[in-house]
mmCIF file of C-alpha atoms in Angstrom:
data_model
loop_
_atom_site.group_PDB
_atom_site.id
_atom_site.type_symbol
_atom_site.label_atom_id
_atom_site.label_comp_id
_atom_site.label_asym_id
_atom_site.label_seq_id
_atom_site.Cartn_x
_atom_site.Cartn_y
_atom_site.Cartn_z
ATOM 1 C CA UNK A 1 0.000 0.000 0.000
ATOM 2 C CA UNK A 2 0.983 3.596 -0.454
ATOM 3 C CA UNK A 3 1.670 5.062 3.012
ATOM 4 C CA UNK A 4 -0.125 8.263 1.962
ATOM 5 C CA UNK A 5 -3.305 6.263 1.357
ATOM 6 C CA UNK A 6 -3.047 3.730 4.178
ATOM 7 C CA UNK A 7 -6.430 4.563 5.703
ATOM 8 C CA UNK A 8 -6.817 2.646 8.971
ATOM 9 C CA UNK A 9 -3.927 0.279 8.279
ATOM 10 C CA UNK A 10 -0.832 0.369 10.444
ATOM 11 C CA UNK A 11 2.142 2.114 8.861
ATOM 12 C CA UNK A 12 4.594 -0.341 10.436
ATOM 13 C CA UNK A 13 3.002 -3.201 8.482
ATOM 14 C CA UNK A 14 3.487 -1.656 5.034
ATOM 15 C CA UNK A 15 6.331 -2.703 2.747
ATOM 16 C CA UNK A 16 7.564 -2.531 -0.824
ATOM 17 C CA UNK A 17 8.489 -5.295 -3.268
ATOM 18 C CA UNK A 18 11.762 -4.310 -4.992
ATOM 19 C CA UNK A 19 12.559 -8.001 -5.521
ATOM 20 C CA UNK A 20 9.208 -8.722 -7.100
ATOM 21 C CA UNK A 21 7.567 -12.063 -6.386
ATOM 22 C CA UNK A 22 10.367 -13.014 -3.994
ATOM 23 C CA UNK A 23 9.215 -10.280 -1.604
ATOM 24 C CA UNK A 24 5.634 -11.563 -1.711
ATOM 25 C CA UNK A 25 7.001 -15.032 -0.994
ATOM 26 C CA UNK A 26 8.973 -13.737 1.995
ATOM 27 C CA UNK A 27 5.964 -11.850 3.353
ATOM 28 C CA UNK A 28 3.158 -14.361 2.788
ATOM 29 C CA UNK A 29 4.615 -17.553 1.359
ATOM 30 C CA UNK A 30 3.642 -18.393 -2.221
ATOM 31 C CA UNK A 31 1.986 -21.645 -1.164
ATOM 32 C CA UNK A 32 -0.178 -19.687 1.267
ATOM 33 C CA UNK A 33 -1.157 -17.285 -1.511
ATOM 34 C CA UNK A 34 -2.054 -20.145 -3.835
ATOM 35 C CA UNK A 35 -3.968 -22.135 -1.221
ATOM 36 C CA UNK A 36 -5.730 -19.503 0.877
ATOM 37 C CA UNK A 37 -5.937 -16.162 -0.969
ATOM 38 C CA UNK A 38 -8.614 -15.347 -3.549
ATOM 39 C CA UNK A 39 -7.477 -11.798 -4.255
ATOM 40 C CA UNK A 40 -5.337 -9.092 -2.709
ATOM 41 C CA UNK A 41 -5.216 -5.296 -2.752
ATOM 42 C CA UNK A 42 -2.034 -3.576 -3.874
ATOM 43 C CA UNK A 43 -0.955 -0.094 -4.909
ATOM 44 C CA UNK A 44 0.631 -0.402 -8.366
ATOM 45 C CA UNK A 45 2.944 2.594 -7.900
ATOM 46 C CA UNK A 46 4.679 0.959 -4.920
ATOM 47 C CA UNK A 47 8.150 -0.258 -5.826
ATOM 48 C CA UNK A 48 7.972 -3.691 -7.477
ATOM 49 C CA UNK A 49 4.198 -4.153 -7.485
ATOM 50 C CA UNK A 50 3.340 -3.212 -11.078
ATOM 51 C CA UNK A 51 5.863 -5.641 -12.557
ATOM 52 C CA UNK A 52 4.775 -8.455 -10.219
ATOM 53 C CA UNK A 53 1.048 -8.374 -11.008
ATOM 54 C CA UNK A 54 1.325 -10.860 -13.929
ATOM 55 C CA UNK A 55 3.168 -13.358 -11.697
ATOM 56 C CA UNK A 56 0.602 -13.028 -8.915
ATOM 57 C CA UNK A 57 -2.207 -13.624 -11.418
ATOM 58 C CA UNK A 58 -0.589 -16.354 -13.533
ATOM 59 C CA UNK A 59 1.672 -18.175 -11.071
ATOM 60 C CA UNK A 60 -0.254 -17.746 -7.827
ATOM 61 C CA UNK A 61 -3.722 -17.784 -9.439
ATOM 62 C CA UNK A 62 -5.017 -14.916 -7.309
ATOM 63 C CA UNK A 63 -6.814 -11.748 -8.305
ATOM 64 C CA UNK A 64 -5.188 -8.362 -7.886
ATOM 65 C CA UNK A 65 -7.249 -5.336 -6.896
ATOM 66 C CA UNK A 66 -5.976 -1.764 -7.071
ATOM 67 C CA UNK A 67 -6.389 0.294 -3.936
ATOM 68 C CA UNK A 68 -4.850 2.288 -1.073
ATOM 69 C CA UNK A 69 -3.021 4.002 -3.871
ATOM 70 C CA UNK A 70 -1.947 7.363 -5.268
ATOM 71 C CA UNK A 71 -1.370 5.915 -8.741
ATOM 72 C CA UNK A 72 -1.667 8.110 -11.810
ATOM 73 C CA UNK A 73 -4.097 7.012 -14.483
ATOM 74 C CA UNK A 74 -1.256 5.796 -16.718
ATOM 75 C CA UNK A 75 0.050 3.532 -13.967
ATOM 76 C CA UNK A 76 -3.469 2.304 -13.182
ATOM 77 C CA UNK A 77 -4.077 1.488 -16.858
ATOM 78 C CA UNK A 78 -0.809 -0.458 -17.040
ATOM 79 C CA UNK A 79 -1.726 -2.374 -13.896
ATOM 80 C CA UNK A 80 -5.069 -3.200 -15.489
ATOM 81 C CA UNK A 81 -3.332 -4.431 -18.628
ATOM 82 C CA UNK A 82 -0.989 -6.476 -16.429
ATOM 83 C CA UNK A 83 -3.950 -8.368 -14.987
ATOM 84 C CA UNK A 84 -5.448 -6.333 -12.126
ATOM 85 C CA UNK A 85 -9.197 -6.595 -12.682
ATOM 86 C CA UNK A 86 -10.689 -5.015 -9.556
ATOM 87 C CA UNK A 87 -10.675 -1.655 -7.755
ATOM 88 C CA UNK A 88 -10.805 -1.819 -3.958
ATOM 89 C CA UNK A 89 -13.556 0.339 -2.381
ATOM 90 C CA UNK A 90 -13.710 2.831 -5.240
ATOM 91 C CA UNK A 91 -13.115 6.503 -4.310
ATOM 92 C CA UNK A 92 -11.794 5.627 -0.838
ATOM 93 C CA UNK A 93 -8.052 5.593 -0.069
ATOM 94 C CA UNK A 94 -7.043 6.674 -3.562
ATOM 95 C CA UNK A 95 -6.231 9.846 -5.474
ATOM 96 C CA UNK A 96 -9.336 11.939 -6.061
ATOM 97 C CA UNK A 97 -10.685 12.165 -9.593
ATOM 98 C CA UNK A 98 -9.148 14.988 -11.627
ATOM 99 C CA UNK A 99 -10.179 15.835 -15.169
ATOM 100 C CA UNK A 100 -6.579 15.803 -16.439
ATOM 101 C CA UNK A 101 -5.429 12.749 -14.524
ATOM 102 C CA UNK A 102 -8.357 10.699 -13.209
ATOM 103 C CA UNK A 103 -6.108 8.181 -11.438
ATOM 104 C CA UNK A 104 -7.548 4.765 -10.620
ATOM 105 C CA UNK A 105 -11.074 6.204 -10.739
ATOM 106 C CA UNK A 106 -10.511 6.823 -14.444
ATOM 107 C CA UNK A 107 -10.624 3.088 -15.106
ATOM 108 C CA UNK A 108 -14.409 3.465 -14.896
ATOM 109 C CA UNK A 109 -14.273 5.208 -18.254
ATOM 110 C CA UNK A 110 -11.709 2.938 -19.895
ATOM 111 C CA UNK A 111 -12.791 1.441 -23.210
ATOM 112 C CA UNK A 112 -12.492 -2.310 -23.661
ATOM 113 C CA UNK A 113 -10.223 -1.678 -26.659
ATOM 114 C CA UNK A 114 -7.313 0.720 -26.592
ATOM 115 C CA UNK A 115 -7.548 3.883 -28.676
ATOM 116 C CA UNK A 116 -4.823 6.145 -29.959
ATOM 117 C CA UNK A 117 -4.845 9.557 -31.620
ATOM 118 C CA UNK A 118 -4.084 9.406 -35.324
ATOM 119 C CA UNK A 119 -1.934 12.415 -36.214
ATOM 120 C CA UNK A 120 -2.558 12.032 -39.950
ATOM 121 C CA UNK A 121 -6.347 11.980 -39.743
ATOM 122 C CA UNK A 122 -6.721 14.021 -36.571
ATOM 123 C CA UNK A 123 -9.076 11.492 -35.055
ATOM 124 C CA UNK A 124 -9.245 8.540 -32.681
ATOM 125 C CA UNK A 125 -8.527 5.098 -34.078
ATOM 126 C CA UNK A 126 -8.625 1.648 -32.494
ATOM 127 C CA UNK A 127 -5.192 0.204 -31.860
ATOM 128 C CA UNK A 128 -5.621 -3.210 -33.475
ATOM 129 C CA UNK A 129 -2.371 -4.447 -31.936
ATOM 130 C CA UNK A 130 -3.641 -4.108 -28.373
ATOM 131 C CA UNK A 131 -5.684 -7.110 -27.157
ATOM 132 C CA UNK A 132 -9.132 -6.451 -25.749
ATOM 133 C CA UNK A 133 -9.118 -6.147 -21.953
ATOM 134 C CA UNK A 134 -12.288 -6.558 -19.892
ATOM 135 C CA UNK A 135 -13.347 -3.494 -17.898
ATOM 136 C CA UNK A 136 -12.539 -3.379 -14.204
ATOM 137 C CA UNK A 137 -14.852 -4.492 -11.447
ATOM 138 C CA UNK A 138 -15.056 -2.016 -8.588
ATOM 139 C CA UNK A 139 -16.109 -2.249 -4.952
ATOM 140 C CA UNK A 140 -18.468 0.292 -3.396
ATOM 141 C CA UNK A 141 -19.063 0.803 0.324
ATOM 142 C CA UNK A 142 -22.719 1.821 0.304
ATOM 143 C CA UNK A 143 -23.102 2.927 3.904
ATOM 144 C CA UNK A 144 -23.876 6.552 3.034
ATOM 145 C CA UNK A 145 -20.646 7.648 4.731
ATOM 146 C CA UNK A 146 -17.713 6.351 2.707
ATOM 147 C CA UNK A 147 -19.205 7.397 -0.634
ATOM 148 C CA UNK A 148 -21.860 10.045 -1.279
ATOM 149 C CA UNK A 149 -25.075 8.627 -2.799
ATOM 150 C CA UNK A 150 -24.670 10.753 -5.942
ATOM 151 C CA UNK A 151 -21.120 9.452 -6.367
ATOM 152 C CA UNK A 152 -22.418 5.885 -6.133
ATOM 153 C CA UNK A 153 -24.909 6.716 -8.888
ATOM 154 C CA UNK A 154 -22.182 8.165 -11.122
ATOM 155 C CA UNK A 155 -20.139 4.969 -10.791
ATOM 156 C CA UNK A 156 -23.154 2.750 -11.425
ATOM 157 C CA UNK A 157 -24.245 4.709 -14.500
ATOM 158 C CA UNK A 158 -20.712 4.525 -15.862
ATOM 159 C CA UNK A 159 -20.341 0.748 -15.539
ATOM 160 C CA UNK A 160 -23.325 -1.125 -14.059
ATOM 161 C CA UNK A 161 -21.935 -4.594 -14.772
ATOM 162 C CA UNK A 162 -18.788 -3.897 -12.755
ATOM 163 C CA UNK A 163 -20.404 -2.836 -9.473
ATOM 164 C CA UNK A 164 -19.598 -4.992 -6.440
ATOM 165 C CA UNK A 165 -21.130 -4.105 -3.086
ATOM 166 C CA UNK A 166 -18.754 -4.447 -0.151
ATOM 167 C CA UNK A 167 -19.114 -3.595 3.526
ATOM 168 C CA UNK A 168 -15.475 -3.031 4.539
ATOM 169 C CA UNK A 169 -16.932 -3.844 7.949
ATOM 170 C CA UNK A 170 -14.839 -4.306 11.077
ATOM 171 C CA UNK A 171 -15.663 -6.402 14.134
ATOM 172 C CA UNK A 172 -18.171 -3.931 15.589
ATOM 173 C CA UNK A 173 -20.721 -4.589 12.856
ATOM 174 C CA UNK A 174 -24.035 -5.388 14.535
ATOM 175 C CA UNK A 175 -22.733 -4.443 17.986
ATOM 176 C CA UNK A 176 -23.579 -1.449 20.203
ATOM 177 C CA UNK A 177 -21.603 1.791 20.439
ATOM 178 C CA UNK A 178 -18.332 1.627 22.319
ATOM 179 C CA UNK A 179 -14.599 1.083 22.033
ATOM 180 C CA UNK A 180 -13.268 -1.752 19.879
ATOM 181 C CA UNK A 181 -9.928 -2.961 18.564
ATOM 182 C CA UNK A 182 -8.772 -3.112 14.952
ATOM 183 C CA UNK A 183 -5.423 -4.817 15.047
ATOM 184 C CA UNK A 184 -3.419 -2.809 17.553
ATOM 185 C CA UNK A 185 -5.543 0.305 17.133
ATOM 186 C CA UNK A 186 -8.429 1.471 19.296
ATOM 187 C CA UNK A 187 -11.630 2.314 17.419
ATOM 188 C CA UNK A 188 -14.597 4.342 18.633
ATOM 189 C CA UNK A 189 -18.039 3.376 17.336
ATOM 190 C CA UNK A 190 -20.897 5.817 17.741
ATOM 191 C CA UNK A 191 -22.261 9.121 16.513
ATOM 192 C CA UNK A 192 -19.431 11.183 15.063
ATOM 193 C CA UNK A 193 -20.230 14.805 15.858
ATOM 194 C CA UNK A 194 -17.154 16.056 14.010
ATOM 195 C CA UNK A 195 -18.335 14.578 10.706
ATOM 196 C CA UNK A 196 -20.943 15.980 8.327
ATOM 197 C CA UNK A 197 -24.392 14.730 9.232
ATOM 198 C CA UNK A 198 -23.159 13.290 12.547
ATOM 199 C CA UNK A 199 -23.304 9.692 11.270
ATOM 200 C CA UNK A 200 -22.904 6.549 13.339
ATOM 201 C CA UNK A 201 -19.512 5.264 12.239
ATOM 202 C CA UNK A 202 -16.258 3.611 13.289
ATOM 203 C CA UNK A 203 -13.211 5.881 13.555
ATOM 204 C CA UNK A 204 -9.687 5.503 14.862
ATOM 205 C CA UNK A 205 -9.763 6.795 18.417
ATOM 206 C CA UNK A 206 -8.939 10.489 18.661
ATOM 207 C CA UNK A 207 -9.342 11.105 14.907
ATOM 208 C CA UNK A 208 -11.991 11.357 12.208
ATOM 209 C CA UNK A 209 -10.295 8.611 10.142
ATOM 210 C CA UNK A 210 -12.795 5.935 9.209
ATOM 211 C CA UNK A 211 -11.785 2.498 10.470
ATOM 212 C CA UNK A 212 -13.807 0.390 8.074
ATOM 213 C CA UNK A 213 -17.575 0.412 8.404
ATOM 214 C CA UNK A 214 -20.300 -1.107 10.569
ATOM 215 C CA UNK A 215 -22.800 -1.627 7.755
ATOM 216 C CA UNK A 216 -24.222 -5.027 6.747
ATOM 217 C CA UNK A 217 -24.280 -6.241 3.170
ATOM 218 C CA UNK A 218 -28.067 -6.308 2.940
ATOM 219 C CA UNK A 219 -28.093 -2.665 4.098
ATOM 220 C CA UNK A 220 -25.693 -1.945 1.241
ATOM 221 C CA UNK A 221 -28.116 -3.604 -1.190
ATOM 222 C CA UNK A 222 -31.006 -1.466 0.044
ATOM 223 C CA UNK A 223 -28.887 1.690 -0.053
ATOM 224 C CA UNK A 224 -27.602 0.896 -3.546
ATOM 225 C CA UNK A 225 -31.164 0.609 -4.846
ATOM 226 C CA UNK A 226 -32.118 3.890 -3.185
ATOM 227 C CA UNK A 227 -29.054 5.779 -4.426
ATOM 228 C CA UNK A 228 -29.107 4.530 -8.039
ATOM 229 C CA UNK A 229 -32.803 3.677 -8.569
ATOM 230 C CA UNK A 230 -31.576 0.477 -10.201
ATOM 231 C CA UNK A 231 -33.813 -2.601 -10.578
ATOM 232 C CA UNK A 232 -33.817 -5.082 -7.707
ATOM 233 C CA UNK A 233 -32.111 -7.756 -9.787
ATOM 234 C CA UNK A 234 -29.131 -5.473 -10.495
ATOM 235 C CA UNK A 235 -28.721 -4.603 -6.824
ATOM 236 C CA UNK A 236 -28.777 -8.298 -5.901
ATOM 237 C CA UNK A 237 -26.303 -9.190 -8.664
ATOM 238 C CA UNK A 238 -23.917 -6.525 -7.350
ATOM 239 C CA UNK A 239 -23.791 -8.507 -4.086
ATOM 240 C CA UNK A 240 -23.718 -11.994 -5.618
ATOM 241 C CA UNK A 241 -23.072 -12.567 -9.331
ATOM 242 C CA UNK A 242 -20.584 -9.759 -9.921
ATOM 243 C CA UNK A 243 -18.175 -10.720 -7.113
ATOM 244 C CA UNK A 244 -18.361 -14.329 -8.275
ATOM 245 C CA UNK A 245 -17.500 -13.225 -11.819
ATOM 246 C CA UNK A 246 -14.588 -11.170 -10.535
ATOM 247 C CA UNK A 247 -13.237 -14.201 -8.655
ATOM 248 C CA UNK A 248 -13.789 -16.501 -11.623
ATOM 249 C CA UNK A 249 -16.183 -18.794 -9.719
ATOM 250 C CA UNK A 250 -19.500 -17.822 -11.325
ATOM 251 C CA UNK A 251 -19.961 -21.450 -12.398
ATOM 252 C CA UNK A 252 -20.755 -22.347 -8.785
ATOM 253 C CA UNK A 253 -21.278 -19.127 -6.800
ATOM 254 C CA UNK A 254 -23.539 -16.113 -7.245
ATOM 255 C CA UNK A 255 -26.029 -18.093 -9.306
ATOM 256 C CA UNK A 256 -28.992 -20.421 -8.847
ATOM 257 C CA UNK A 257 -28.286 -22.457 -11.952
ATOM 258 C CA UNK A 258 -28.189 -26.267 -11.852
ATOM 259 C CA UNK A 259 -24.972 -27.661 -10.376
ATOM 260 C CA UNK A 260 -23.989 -24.526 -8.477
ATOM 261 C CA UNK A 261 -23.407 -24.551 -4.719
ATOM 262 C CA UNK A 262 -26.749 -24.094 -2.976
ATOM 263 C CA UNK A 263 -25.716 -20.963 -1.089
ATOM 264 C CA UNK A 264 -29.044 -19.147 -0.882
ATOM 265 C CA UNK A 265 -30.388 -16.171 1.072
ATOM 266 C CA UNK A 266 -34.132 -15.802 1.480
ATOM 267 C CA UNK A 267 -35.254 -12.166 1.710
ATOM 268 C CA UNK A 268 -38.536 -10.557 2.656
ATOM 269 C CA UNK A 269 -40.292 -8.129 0.342
ATOM 270 C CA UNK A 270 -38.644 -5.293 2.276
ATOM 271 C CA UNK A 271 -35.188 -6.854 1.716
ATOM 272 C CA UNK A 272 -34.633 -8.113 5.235
ATOM 273 C CA UNK A 273 -32.741 -11.393 5.651
ATOM 274 C CA UNK A 274 -35.176 -14.150 6.555
ATOM 275 C CA UNK A 275 -33.000 -17.257 6.294
ATOM 276 C CA UNK A 276 -29.651 -18.440 4.944
ATOM 277 C CA UNK A 277 -28.741 -21.750 3.339
ATOM 278 C CA UNK A 278 -25.120 -22.856 2.967
ATOM 279 C CA UNK A 279 -24.619 -25.668 0.451
ATOM 280 C CA UNK A 280 -28.295 -26.457 0.775
ATOM 281 C CA UNK A 281 -28.377 -26.611 4.573
ATOM 282 C CA UNK A 282 -30.280 -24.056 6.658
ATOM 283 C CA UNK A 283 -27.848 -21.988 8.738
ATOM 284 C CA UNK A 284 -28.765 -22.069 12.433
ATOM 285 C CA UNK A 285 -26.811 -21.428 15.639
ATOM 286 C CA UNK A 286 -26.271 -25.199 15.779
ATOM 287 C CA UNK A 287 -24.947 -25.585 12.217
ATOM 288 C CA UNK A 288 -22.866 -22.412 11.823
ATOM 289 C CA UNK A 289 -19.178 -23.023 12.393
ATOM 290 C CA UNK A 290 -19.346 -26.786 12.173
#
């Protein structure tokens, strides 16, 4: 991660990768990455990361998501070409959008085929030598705090099929106000009078720095529908099908088609969770964690 965009992460835990994949091996162990990691967030401008993305994708078989980054748009585009296919909690912990250099956010507007300016004709032409690259998926924290509702709508209108709802929730989700721990840091959960609208949020103690969220995923679904006015099916797919597509497991997750894992959530008409099935078995206090 870029130290300037570390968010609630501890500075002492951040590192660079000047030796490429060898540094990832030293930090995590390549076997651990292959066996236990589905995808990871990395800042492509950090020393060694951009060049290592293809190895992480091809050798370790994990997805790479761009985030906690101050990358320019050119660097973000190269990371995307190198195999990074996700943006971690879009708009948060990254360079703000600028019309001359939109940074990582600019990937929302990236065409699936590269274009170049033809000096002879004075117009845009498709670069036929550049292979087509699928557009990025992007995570959105729809708690009404991390991202303004109108900003959520802009992202959705730009690329509906790439939207992935995430909570970024920490351990206080569903718990009362009070003091909690996030790693070695103390976090206060409650009404934040120093923030616009005085929202109920989690912040690093003594600051206004958000320490993740306390929102549930079904709340994100309801908020997403309200903010974007999208159809119900698109809001549900943003919390099910799209993340499965990003992870490359849509053959068995995020779908109700024959042969898929029977992971099913039953919702009421008002989008409240009524029951949960995991691989076809009703989740109860007795069955969870077995």
